[in-house]
Amino acid sequence: MAAFLSCHYFPSILSSRRIFPSISTTRGTCLGNHQRSLWIRRFGPKCSSDKPSRFRPDHEQQKRRSFSFKECAFSIALAIGLVTGVPALAYTASPVLPDVSVLISGPPIKDPGALLRYALPIDNKAIREVQKPLEDITDSLKLAGARALDSIERNVKQASRVLKQGKDLILSGVAESKKEHGKELLDKLEVGMEELQQIVEEKNRDAVGPKQKELLQYVGGVEEDMVDGFPYEVPEEYRNMPLLKGRATVDMKVKVKDNPNVDECVFRIVLDGYNAPVTAGNFIDLVERHFYDGMEIQRADGFVVQTGDPEGPAEDFIDPSTEKPRKIPLEIMVDGDKAPVYGETLEELGRYKAQTKLPFNAFGTMAMARDEFEDNSASSQVFWLLKESELTPSNANILDGRYAVFGYVTDNEDYLADLKVGDVIQSIQVVSGLDNLVNPSYKIAG
């Protein structure tokens, strides 16, 4: 059955025009209403529904191509991976499939906060060795009964030991101008470790998660204090565009229609300019122009949520200073590289096994839409990926290296699954990090 589904849906990936690959996930099939109903909300809506949803699919996205042997071979390989657990192959149109196999080492990281922490441009082994056991508590909490607490206790003891032994090494990695703040966070982290140990000894399982989140915020704060300035030069041809040299946080308020459980919701999104300065800078610049305010959700099919196509014939943001569409390049940061690659997919570069710094791993991964066959055609259309799909397994999917990720939804991401075509973005506001935006065109052109 899995092989049939893969062969049935895969051709539509190749036929998309705008956005990222158009996956035929109509309601009631693949990731339709039934699967969305399985995403049970763990918390009552802080988000607090009226017009029937309208979905006008792009005609070119509906065209079907003949199914080539290679495409079918990929689909079958993908299906085998789903059934057997053997890692799926990363897709490429050419060369042959064995050259593009991707092996998954260890479980993928799916938490947006963890992905953002690991994506920071730092090289301090000591803080990472404190971070990892604290991150691993998430998996420990999935265990049943006493096994969970035993595992958590080992995690805490390991993190505490490394922190005590490596505190000086960690502090030495903090930027000189941020030493005082870094030391303050490390002191809070040390006290918090002792408090978490006490929670475990009292077998108060419900208190573990909130305390873990608090400690990881301290860790993330220390890691951010290790970044001293912007770590590389953006290529000259993009240097005068709006650039986010650092990180920024925005709140997106959406009016949800025809849903008795949710009226409106605020999604918090962290944008990562360290790994995608051009892409994130372009978005922040559009946010400050209020480009997205009042705009409808334009695609919501159980696979992605998408918006950014303005009213009228134009599909992109038209810069009033030039009266032309503003295009931005495809921008991909590879783990281990010092700067992003521009203008080409990793597939086109032959880097089939490269891991992206901002992967499509998390529910609510945010990326730029573009014309499929034009790498540098992104402008204003953005999408959020809804996980999990058999076509986008974490750490081995057809999206990494082909579309520019520039942030993650970190609060209320589960509610993305409730959005429908016609729901309205009431506003997007910058909460922090606006001072990291350079060359803000909104100040020049209004």
Coordinates of C-alpha atoms in Angstrom, one line a residue:
M1 CA 0.0 0.0 0.0
A2 CA 2.9 2.4 0.9
A3 CA 4.4 1.8 -2.5
F4 CA 1.1 2.6 -4.2
L5 CA 0.7 5.8 -2.3
S6 CA 4.2 6.9 -3.1
C7 CA 3.9 6.3 -6.8
H8 CA 0.5 8.0 -6.8
Y9 CA 1.5 11.2 -5.1
F10 CA 5.1 11.7 -6.2
P11 CA 4.5 13.0 -9.8
S12 CA 2.8 16.1 -8.5
I13 CA 6.0 17.1 -6.8
L14 CA 7.6 17.6 -10.1
S15 CA 4.8 19.7 -11.5
S16 CA 4.7 22.6 -9.2
R17 CA 5.1 26.2 -10.4
R18 CA 5.0 28.5 -7.5
I19 CA 5.8 27.5 -3.9
F20 CA 7.7 24.4 -3.1
P21 CA 6.7 21.0 -4.5
S22 CA 3.0 20.7 -4.9
I23 CA 2.0 17.5 -3.0
S24 CA -1.4 16.2 -3.8
T25 CA -2.8 15.9 -0.3
T26 CA -6.4 16.5 -0.8
R27 CA -8.8 16.4 2.1
G28 CA -9.5 12.8 3.2
T29 CA -6.3 11.5 1.6
C30 CA -2.7 11.3 2.7
L31 CA -2.6 14.2 5.2
G32 CA -6.2 15.3 5.1
N33 CA -8.8 16.0 7.8
H34 CA -8.5 12.6 9.3
Q35 CA -4.8 12.9 10.1
R36 CA -5.1 16.5 11.2
S37 CA -7.7 15.3 13.8
L38 CA -5.0 13.1 15.3
W39 CA -3.0 16.1 16.4
I40 CA -4.6 16.5 19.8
R41 CA -3.9 19.8 21.5
R42 CA -2.2 19.4 24.8
F43 CA -3.0 22.8 26.1
G44 CA -6.1 24.9 26.1
P45 CA -6.1 27.5 23.4
K46 CA -4.4 30.7 24.4
C47 CA -5.4 31.2 20.9
S48 CA -8.9 32.1 20.8
S49 CA -13.9 31.0 13.7
D50 CA -16.4 32.5 9.4
K51 CA -16.3 32.2 5.7
P52 CA -16.1 28.9 3.8
S53 CA -12.6 28.2 2.8
R54 CA -11.7 28.8 -0.8
F55 CA -8.8 27.0 -2.4
R56 CA -8.0 27.9 -6.0
P57 CA -5.2 25.6 -7.0
D58 CA -2.7 26.9 -9.5
H59 CA -3.6 25.3 -12.9
E60 CA 0.0 24.4 -13.6
Q61 CA 0.2 22.6 -10.3
Q62 CA -2.6 20.3 -11.5
K63 CA -0.8 19.2 -14.6
R64 CA 0.4 15.6 -14.5
R65 CA 3.6 14.4 -16.1
S66 CA 4.5 10.9 -17.3
F67 CA 6.0 8.9 -14.5
S68 CA 9.6 8.1 -15.4
F69 CA 11.5 5.0 -14.3
K70 CA 13.7 7.0 -11.9
E71 CA 10.8 8.7 -10.3
C72 CA 9.0 5.4 -9.7
A73 CA 12.3 3.9 -8.4
F74 CA 12.6 6.7 -5.9
S75 CA 9.0 6.3 -4.8
I76 CA 9.4 2.5 -4.3
A77 CA 12.7 3.1 -2.3
L78 CA 10.9 5.7 -0.2
A79 CA 8.0 3.3 0.5
I80 CA 10.4 0.5 1.4
G81 CA 12.1 2.9 3.9
L82 CA 8.7 3.7 5.4
V83 CA 7.8 0.0 5.9
T84 CA 11.2 -1.3 6.9
G85 CA 12.7 1.6 8.8
V86 CA 15.6 1.8 6.4
P87 CA 16.4 5.5 5.8
A88 CA 14.8 6.9 2.7
L89 CA 16.8 8.3 -0.2
A90 CA 17.2 12.0 -0.8
Y91 CA 15.5 12.8 -4.1
T92 CA 17.4 14.0 -7.2
A93 CA 16.4 14.0 -10.8
S94 CA 19.9 12.9 -11.8
P95 CA 22.3 11.1 -11.2
V96 CA 21.3 7.5 -10.3
L97 CA 19.8 6.8 -6.9
P98 CA 22.8 5.0 -5.2
D99 CA 24.8 8.2 -5.4
V100 CA 22.3 10.2 -3.4
S101 CA 21.6 7.9 -0.5
V102 CA 21.5 9.6 2.9
L103 CA 22.1 7.6 6.1
I104 CA 20.4 8.8 9.2
S105 CA 22.7 8.6 12.3
G106 CA 20.6 8.8 15.4
P107 CA 17.1 10.2 15.9
P108 CA 16.4 13.5 14.2
I109 CA 15.9 16.7 16.2
K110 CA 12.4 17.9 15.7
D111 CA 12.0 20.5 18.5
P112 CA 12.2 24.0 17.0
G113 CA 14.0 25.4 20.0
A114 CA 16.7 22.8 19.9
L115 CA 17.1 23.3 16.1
L116 CA 17.7 27.0 16.7
R117 CA 20.1 26.4 19.5
Y118 CA 22.2 24.0 17.5
A119 CA 22.1 26.4 14.5
L120 CA 24.0 29.1 16.3
P121 CA 27.4 29.9 14.8
I122 CA 29.5 28.8 17.8
D123 CA 32.2 26.2 18.5
N124 CA 32.2 25.5 22.2
K125 CA 32.2 21.8 23.0
A126 CA 31.7 22.3 26.7
I127 CA 28.3 24.1 26.4
R128 CA 27.1 21.6 23.8
E129 CA 27.9 18.7 26.2
V130 CA 25.8 20.5 28.8
Q131 CA 23.0 21.1 26.3
K132 CA 22.7 17.5 24.9
P133 CA 21.7 15.6 28.0
L134 CA 19.2 18.4 28.8
E135 CA 17.7 18.1 25.3
D136 CA 17.6 14.3 25.7
I137 CA 15.2 14.7 28.6
T138 CA 12.5 15.1 26.0
D139 CA 13.0 11.6 24.8
S140 CA 13.3 10.3 28.4
L141 CA 9.9 11.7 29.2
K142 CA 8.4 9.4 26.5
L143 CA 9.4 6.4 28.6
A144 CA 6.8 4.7 30.8
G145 CA 6.8 4.8 34.6
A146 CA 9.9 4.8 36.7
R147 CA 12.1 4.2 33.7
A148 CA 11.5 7.8 32.7
L149 CA 12.6 9.3 36.0
D150 CA 15.7 7.0 36.1
S151 CA 16.7 8.2 32.6
I152 CA 16.0 11.8 33.5
E153 CA 18.2 11.5 36.6
R154 CA 21.1 10.2 34.5
N155 CA 20.5 13.2 32.0
V156 CA 20.6 15.7 34.9
K157 CA 23.6 14.2 36.6
Q158 CA 25.6 14.2 33.3
A159 CA 24.7 17.8 32.5
S160 CA 25.5 18.9 36.1
R161 CA 28.9 17.1 36.0
V162 CA 29.9 18.6 32.7
L163 CA 28.8 22.1 33.8
K164 CA 30.9 22.0 36.9
Q165 CA 33.9 20.6 35.1
G166 CA 33.7 22.9 32.1
K167 CA 32.2 26.2 33.5
D168 CA 35.5 28.1 32.9
L169 CA 35.7 26.7 29.4
I170 CA 32.2 27.8 28.7
L171 CA 32.7 31.3 30.1
S172 CA 35.9 31.7 28.1
G173 CA 33.8 31.2 24.9
V174 CA 31.4 34.1 25.8
A175 CA 32.0 37.3 23.9
E176 CA 33.9 39.8 26.0
S177 CA 31.2 42.4 26.0
K178 CA 28.7 39.8 27.2
K179 CA 30.8 38.1 29.9
E180 CA 28.7 39.4 32.8
H181 CA 25.4 38.3 31.3
G182 CA 26.9 34.9 30.4
K183 CA 28.1 34.3 34.0
E184 CA 24.7 35.3 35.4
L185 CA 23.0 32.8 33.1
L186 CA 25.5 30.1 34.1
D187 CA 24.9 30.7 37.8
K188 CA 21.1 30.4 37.2
L189 CA 21.7 27.2 35.2
E190 CA 23.7 25.7 38.0
V191 CA 21.0 26.5 40.6
G192 CA 18.3 25.2 38.2
M193 CA 20.2 21.9 37.8
E194 CA 20.0 21.4 41.5
E195 CA 16.3 22.2 41.5
L196 CA 15.7 19.7 38.7
Q197 CA 17.5 17.1 40.6
Q198 CA 15.2 17.7 43.5
I199 CA 12.2 17.4 41.3
V200 CA 13.4 14.0 40.1
E201 CA 14.0 12.8 43.6
E202 CA 10.5 13.8 44.5
K203 CA 9.2 11.9 41.4
N204 CA 7.3 15.0 40.3
R205 CA 7.2 14.0 36.6
D206 CA 4.9 16.9 35.6
A207 CA 7.4 19.5 36.8
V208 CA 10.2 18.1 34.8
G209 CA 9.2 19.5 31.4
P210 CA 8.8 23.2 32.5
K211 CA 12.0 23.1 34.4
Q212 CA 13.8 21.5 31.4
K213 CA 12.5 24.3 29.2
E214 CA 13.8 26.9 31.7
L215 CA 17.2 25.4 31.8
L216 CA 17.5 25.2 28.0
Q217 CA 16.6 28.8 27.8
Y218 CA 19.6 29.6 30.0
V219 CA 21.8 27.4 27.8
G220 CA 20.5 29.1 24.7
G221 CA 21.1 32.5 26.2
V222 CA 24.7 31.6 27.0
E223 CA 25.2 30.2 23.5
E224 CA 23.8 33.4 22.0
D225 CA 26.2 35.4 24.2
M226 CA 29.1 33.4 22.5
V227 CA 28.3 35.0 19.1
D228 CA 30.4 38.1 18.7
G229 CA 29.2 40.1 15.8
F230 CA 28.1 38.7 12.4
P231 CA 30.3 35.8 11.4
Y232 CA 30.8 36.3 7.7
E233 CA 30.4 38.7 4.8
V234 CA 27.3 38.5 2.6
P235 CA 28.2 38.3 -1.1
E236 CA 28.6 41.8 -2.7
E237 CA 25.7 41.4 -5.1
Y238 CA 23.3 41.0 -2.1
R239 CA 25.0 43.3 0.4
N240 CA 22.6 46.2 -0.2
M241 CA 19.5 44.2 0.2
P242 CA 17.6 44.1 3.6
L243 CA 19.7 41.8 5.7
L244 CA 19.0 40.3 9.1
K245 CA 22.4 40.0 10.8
G246 CA 21.4 38.0 13.8
R247 CA 18.0 36.8 15.0
A248 CA 14.5 38.4 15.3
T249 CA 11.2 37.3 16.8
V250 CA 7.8 38.1 15.3
D251 CA 4.2 37.4 16.5
M252 CA 1.8 36.5 13.7
K253 CA -1.9 37.0 14.7
V254 CA -4.4 35.0 12.6
K255 CA -8.2 35.2 12.7
V256 CA -9.4 31.6 12.3
K257 CA -12.8 31.1 10.7
D258 CA -15.3 28.2 10.9
N259 CA -13.6 26.6 13.9
P260 CA -15.6 26.3 17.1
N261 CA -12.5 25.7 19.2
V262 CA -10.2 28.5 17.9
D263 CA -11.1 32.1 17.1
E264 CA -7.7 33.7 16.8
C265 CA -4.2 32.6 17.4
V266 CA -0.8 34.2 17.9
F267 CA 2.1 32.3 16.4
R268 CA 5.5 33.2 17.7
I269 CA 8.2 32.8 15.0
V270 CA 12.0 33.0 15.5
L271 CA 13.8 34.1 12.3
D272 CA 17.4 33.1 11.9
G273 CA 19.5 35.7 10.1
Y274 CA 22.8 34.0 11.1
N275 CA 22.0 31.2 8.6
A276 CA 19.7 33.1 6.2
P277 CA 20.4 36.8 6.4
V278 CA 19.0 37.8 3.0
T279 CA 15.9 35.6 3.3
A280 CA 15.1 36.6 6.9
G281 CA 16.0 40.3 6.1
N282 CA 13.6 40.4 3.2
F283 CA 10.8 39.0 5.3
I284 CA 11.3 41.4 8.2
D285 CA 11.4 44.3 5.8
L286 CA 8.0 43.2 4.4
V287 CA 6.7 42.8 7.9
E288 CA 7.6 46.4 8.7
R289 CA 5.9 47.5 5.5
H290 CA 2.7 45.7 6.9
F291 CA 2.7 43.7 3.6
Y292 CA 1.1 40.7 5.2
D293 CA -1.4 42.5 7.4
G294 CA -4.9 41.6 6.3
M295 CA -3.7 39.0 3.8
E296 CA -5.5 35.6 3.7
I297 CA -4.0 32.2 4.1
Q298 CA -3.8 31.0 0.4
R299 CA -3.0 27.4 0.8
A300 CA -3.8 25.0 3.6
D301 CA -3.9 21.4 2.4
G302 CA -2.6 19.4 5.4
F303 CA 0.9 19.5 4.0
V304 CA 1.7 23.2 4.1
V305 CA 0.2 26.5 5.1
Q306 CA 1.1 29.3 2.6
T307 CA 0.6 33.0 2.1
G308 CA 2.3 36.0 0.5
D309 CA 0.7 36.4 -2.9
P310 CA -0.7 40.0 -3.0
E311 CA -4.0 41.0 -4.6
G312 CA -3.9 41.7 -8.3
P313 CA -1.9 40.2 -11.1
A314 CA 1.5 40.3 -9.4
E315 CA 2.6 37.2 -7.5
D316 CA 5.4 39.0 -5.7
F317 CA 6.1 42.1 -3.7
I318 CA 6.5 45.0 -6.0
D319 CA 9.1 47.5 -4.7
P320 CA 7.5 50.9 -5.0
S321 CA 10.9 52.5 -5.5
T322 CA 11.6 50.5 -8.6
E323 CA 8.0 49.4 -9.6
K324 CA 9.5 45.9 -10.2
P325 CA 9.2 42.7 -8.2
R326 CA 11.8 42.3 -5.6
K327 CA 13.5 38.9 -6.0
I328 CA 15.9 37.2 -3.5
P329 CA 18.3 34.4 -4.1
L330 CA 18.0 30.8 -2.9
E331 CA 20.0 30.8 0.3
I332 CA 21.2 27.6 2.0
M333 CA 23.5 27.2 4.9
V334 CA 25.2 23.8 5.1
D335 CA 26.4 22.4 8.4
G336 CA 30.1 22.8 8.6
D337 CA 30.2 25.7 6.0
K338 CA 31.2 29.2 7.2
A339 CA 28.7 31.0 4.9
P340 CA 25.5 30.1 3.0
V341 CA 25.6 29.0 -0.7
Y342 CA 23.5 31.2 -3.0
G343 CA 21.6 30.7 -6.3
E344 CA 21.9 26.8 -6.5
T345 CA 20.3 23.9 -4.8
L346 CA 22.5 21.4 -3.0
E347 CA 21.4 18.9 -5.6
E348 CA 22.7 21.1 -8.4
L349 CA 25.9 21.5 -6.5
G350 CA 26.3 17.7 -6.2
R351 CA 26.2 17.9 -2.4
Y352 CA 23.7 15.1 -1.9
K353 CA 24.8 14.1 1.6
A354 CA 25.2 17.6 3.0
Q355 CA 23.1 18.5 6.0
T356 CA 21.4 21.9 6.1
K357 CA 21.9 24.0 9.2
L358 CA 18.1 24.8 9.2
P359 CA 16.5 21.5 8.2
F360 CA 12.8 20.8 7.5
N361 CA 12.6 18.8 10.7
A362 CA 10.1 20.7 12.9
F363 CA 6.4 21.2 12.6
G364 CA 6.1 24.8 11.5
T365 CA 9.4 25.0 9.7
M366 CA 9.2 28.3 7.8
A367 CA 10.6 28.7 4.3
M368 CA 10.4 30.7 1.1
A369 CA 8.2 29.7 -1.8
R370 CA 9.6 30.0 -5.3
D371 CA 9.2 28.9 -8.9
E372 CA 10.4 25.3 -9.1
F373 CA 12.7 25.8 -12.0
E374 CA 14.0 29.2 -11.0
D375 CA 16.3 29.1 -8.0
N376 CA 16.4 32.9 -7.5
S377 CA 12.7 33.6 -7.9
A378 CA 11.5 33.9 -4.2
S379 CA 10.0 37.2 -3.2
S380 CA 7.1 37.4 -0.7
Q381 CA 5.4 34.0 -0.7
V382 CA 6.2 31.9 2.4
F383 CA 5.1 28.6 3.7
W384 CA 5.1 26.6 6.9
L385 CA 5.6 22.8 6.7
L386 CA 3.2 20.6 8.6
K387 CA 4.9 17.4 9.7
E388 CA 4.9 14.4 9.4
S389 CA 4.6 13.3 5.8
E390 CA 6.0 10.2 4.1
L391 CA 7.6 12.6 1.6
T392 CA 9.4 14.6 4.2
P393 CA 11.0 12.3 6.8
S394 CA 13.2 14.3 9.1
N395 CA 16.9 14.3 8.1
A396 CA 16.2 12.6 4.7
N397 CA 13.6 14.5 2.7
I398 CA 13.1 16.2 -0.7
L399 CA 13.0 19.7 0.6
D400 CA 16.3 20.3 2.4
G401 CA 18.7 22.1 0.2
R402 CA 16.1 23.0 -2.4
Y403 CA 14.1 25.6 -0.5
A404 CA 15.4 28.3 1.9
V405 CA 14.4 27.8 5.5
F406 CA 14.8 30.9 7.6
G407 CA 12.9 30.3 10.8
Y408 CA 10.6 28.2 13.0
V409 CA 7.3 28.6 14.8
T410 CA 8.2 28.2 18.4
D411 CA 4.8 28.8 20.1
N412 CA 1.4 27.5 19.1
E413 CA 2.9 25.7 16.1
D414 CA 0.3 22.8 16.5
Y415 CA -2.5 25.3 15.6
L416 CA -1.1 25.7 12.1
A417 CA -3.0 22.5 11.3
D418 CA -6.2 24.4 12.1
L419 CA -5.6 27.1 9.5
K420 CA -7.7 27.1 6.3
V421 CA -7.7 29.0 3.0
G422 CA -9.4 32.3 3.8
D423 CA -8.3 32.7 7.4
V424 CA -6.8 36.2 7.8
I425 CA -3.4 37.3 9.1
Q426 CA -4.5 40.3 11.2
S427 CA -1.0 41.4 11.8
I428 CA 2.7 40.4 12.0
Q429 CA 4.7 42.4 14.5
V430 CA 8.4 42.3 15.4
V431 CA 8.8 41.5 19.0
S432 CA 12.6 41.7 19.2
G433 CA 15.7 41.8 17.0
L434 CA 14.6 44.7 14.7
D435 CA 17.9 46.3 15.4
N436 CA 19.6 43.4 13.6
L437 CA 18.0 44.5 10.3
V438 CA 20.4 46.5 8.1
N439 CA 19.5 48.3 4.8
P440 CA 15.8 48.5 5.8
S441 CA 14.1 49.5 2.5
Y442 CA 10.8 50.3 4.2
K443 CA 12.5 53.3 5.8
I444 CA 13.6 54.6 2.4
A445 CA 10.6 53.9 0.2
G446 CA 7.8 53.9 2.8

